[in-house]
XYZ file of C-alpha atoms in Angstrom:
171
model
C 19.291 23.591 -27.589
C 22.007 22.152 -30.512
C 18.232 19.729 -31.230
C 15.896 22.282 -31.064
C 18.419 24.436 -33.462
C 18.949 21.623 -35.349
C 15.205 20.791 -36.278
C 14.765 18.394 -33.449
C 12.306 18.153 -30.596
C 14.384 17.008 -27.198
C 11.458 17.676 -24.530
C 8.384 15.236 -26.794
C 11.351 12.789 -27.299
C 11.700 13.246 -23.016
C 8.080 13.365 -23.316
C 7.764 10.337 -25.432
C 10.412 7.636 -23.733
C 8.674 8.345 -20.394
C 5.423 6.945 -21.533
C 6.951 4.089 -22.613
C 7.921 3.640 -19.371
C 6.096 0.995 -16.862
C 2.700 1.810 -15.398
C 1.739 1.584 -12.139
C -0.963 -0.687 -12.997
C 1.505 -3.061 -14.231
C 4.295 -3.285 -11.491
C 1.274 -4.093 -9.035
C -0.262 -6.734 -11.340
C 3.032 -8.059 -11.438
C 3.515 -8.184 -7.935
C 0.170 -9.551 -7.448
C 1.341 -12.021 -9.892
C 4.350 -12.581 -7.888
C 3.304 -12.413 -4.473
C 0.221 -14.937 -5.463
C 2.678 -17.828 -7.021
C 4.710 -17.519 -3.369
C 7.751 -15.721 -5.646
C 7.786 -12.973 -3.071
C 9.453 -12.921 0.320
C 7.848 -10.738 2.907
C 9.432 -10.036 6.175
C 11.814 -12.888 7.815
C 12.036 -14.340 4.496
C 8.626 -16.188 4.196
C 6.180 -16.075 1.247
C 4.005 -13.037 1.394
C 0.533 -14.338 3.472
C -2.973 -14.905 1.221
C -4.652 -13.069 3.594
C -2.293 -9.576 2.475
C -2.540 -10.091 -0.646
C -5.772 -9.993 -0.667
C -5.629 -6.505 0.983
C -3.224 -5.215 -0.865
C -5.412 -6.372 -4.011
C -7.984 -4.610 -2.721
C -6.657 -0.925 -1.458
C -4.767 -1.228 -5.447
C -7.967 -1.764 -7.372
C -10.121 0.709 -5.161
C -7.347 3.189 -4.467
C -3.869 2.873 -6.631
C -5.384 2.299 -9.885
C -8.023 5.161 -10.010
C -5.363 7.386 -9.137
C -2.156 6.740 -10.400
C -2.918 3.545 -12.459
C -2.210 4.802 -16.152
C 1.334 7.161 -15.200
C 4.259 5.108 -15.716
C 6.619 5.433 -12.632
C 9.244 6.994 -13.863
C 7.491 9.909 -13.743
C 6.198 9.530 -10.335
C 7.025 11.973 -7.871
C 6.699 12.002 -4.141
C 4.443 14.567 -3.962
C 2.186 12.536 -6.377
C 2.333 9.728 -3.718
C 1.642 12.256 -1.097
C -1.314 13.812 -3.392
C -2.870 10.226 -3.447
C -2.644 9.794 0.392
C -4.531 13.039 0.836
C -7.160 11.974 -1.370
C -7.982 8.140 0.059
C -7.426 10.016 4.286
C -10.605 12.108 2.806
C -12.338 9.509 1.777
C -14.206 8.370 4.644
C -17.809 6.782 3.779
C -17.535 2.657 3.798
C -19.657 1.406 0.669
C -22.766 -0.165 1.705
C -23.027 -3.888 1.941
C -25.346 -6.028 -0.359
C -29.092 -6.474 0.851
C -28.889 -9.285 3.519
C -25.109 -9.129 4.029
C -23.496 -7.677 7.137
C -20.183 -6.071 6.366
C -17.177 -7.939 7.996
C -13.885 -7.099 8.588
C -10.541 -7.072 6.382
C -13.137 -6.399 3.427
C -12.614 -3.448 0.828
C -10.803 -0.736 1.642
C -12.573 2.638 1.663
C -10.373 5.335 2.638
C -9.097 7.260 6.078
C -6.067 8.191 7.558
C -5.348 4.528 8.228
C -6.037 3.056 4.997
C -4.178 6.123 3.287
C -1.455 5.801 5.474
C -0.871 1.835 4.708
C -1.392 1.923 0.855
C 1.437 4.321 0.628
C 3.650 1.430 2.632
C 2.481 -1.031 0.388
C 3.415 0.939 -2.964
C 6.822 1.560 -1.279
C 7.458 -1.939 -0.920
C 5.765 -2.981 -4.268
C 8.023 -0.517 -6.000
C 10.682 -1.793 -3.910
C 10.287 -5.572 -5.001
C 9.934 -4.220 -8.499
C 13.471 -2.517 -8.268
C 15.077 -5.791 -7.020
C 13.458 -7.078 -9.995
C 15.227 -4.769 -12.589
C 11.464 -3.471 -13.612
C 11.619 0.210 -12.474
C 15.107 1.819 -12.087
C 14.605 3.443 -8.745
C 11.889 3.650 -5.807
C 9.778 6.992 -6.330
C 7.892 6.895 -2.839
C 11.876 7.034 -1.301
C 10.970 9.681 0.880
C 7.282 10.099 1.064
C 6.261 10.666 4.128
C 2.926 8.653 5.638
C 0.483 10.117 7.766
C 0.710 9.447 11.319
C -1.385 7.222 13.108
C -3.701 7.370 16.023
C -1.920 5.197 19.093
C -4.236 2.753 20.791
C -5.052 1.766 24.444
C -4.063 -1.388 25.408
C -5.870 -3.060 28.825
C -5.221 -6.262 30.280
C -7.190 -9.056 30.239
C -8.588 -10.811 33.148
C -6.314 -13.602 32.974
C -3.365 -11.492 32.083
C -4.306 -9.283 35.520
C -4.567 -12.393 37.341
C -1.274 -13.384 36.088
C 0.342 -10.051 36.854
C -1.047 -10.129 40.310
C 0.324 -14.184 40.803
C 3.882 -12.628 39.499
C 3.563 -9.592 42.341
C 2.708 -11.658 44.701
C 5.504 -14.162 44.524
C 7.941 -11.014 43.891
């Protein structure tokens, strides 16, 4: 109020420094950057695989960037993250593939509970890397809660019923 009175403007100075902020699109193209040159540890310590990268490149171009690409983080929320996962679990209709290509799997992302589900994981933990970093100050999807997946069945193999049955047997 002593600003305002004063001749000042406090909220498009608030307004101002969080635009200057990082972008979204920026902490994942630095992790991308990261994560590609082997900088990154993923879980037990190793380099982050190619292979989730590659996903993770994917579900940010299709899905992170269109939505949330241009905010800077700071001014993130959780139930912007949330927002977001709502949108790509709605999202159901797989883009066709080119003329005379089948589609295969681990290709692009195109939306579902599943996919909306693990792209909020994988923002938690790039934000997370970024905050070890010293990029972002603290971890906006802290909290957000993911949508719940379907369970699936498991059934044994041949081999692994014949192998059950050898074990009952000798028991």
């Amino acid at each position: 109020l002593g600003q305002a009175a004063g001749g000042g403007d406090p909220l498009g100075e608030r307004l101002k420094a969080r635009r200057a902020g990082i972008t979204v699109t920026a902490v994942c193209d630095w992790y991308l950057g990261e994560a590609g040159a082997g900088r990154l540890l993923g879980r037990r310590g190793r380099p982050i695989k190619a292979s989730t990268i590659a996903m993770d490149r994917s579900r940010i171009e299709v899905h992170v960037k269109p939505r949330l690409g241009t905010k800077p983080v700071s001014s993130l929320s959780v139930a912007d993250l949330e927002a977001m996962q709502a949108a790509i679990s709605v999202r159901q209709e797989p883009p066709k593939p080119e003329k005379g290509k089948r589609r295969k799997r681990g290709g692009v992302t195109v939306g579902g509970a599943g996919v909306a589900a693990r792209t909020l994981g994988m923002l938690h933990t790039i934000f997370a890397h970024a905050k070890r970093a010293g990029l972002i100050a603290a971890n906006p999807a802290d909290g957000a809660r993911k949508i719940a997946g379907t369970g699936r069945t498991r059934r044994l193999s041949f081999d692994e019923i014949r192998a059950l049955g050898k074990v009952l047997r000798e028991a």
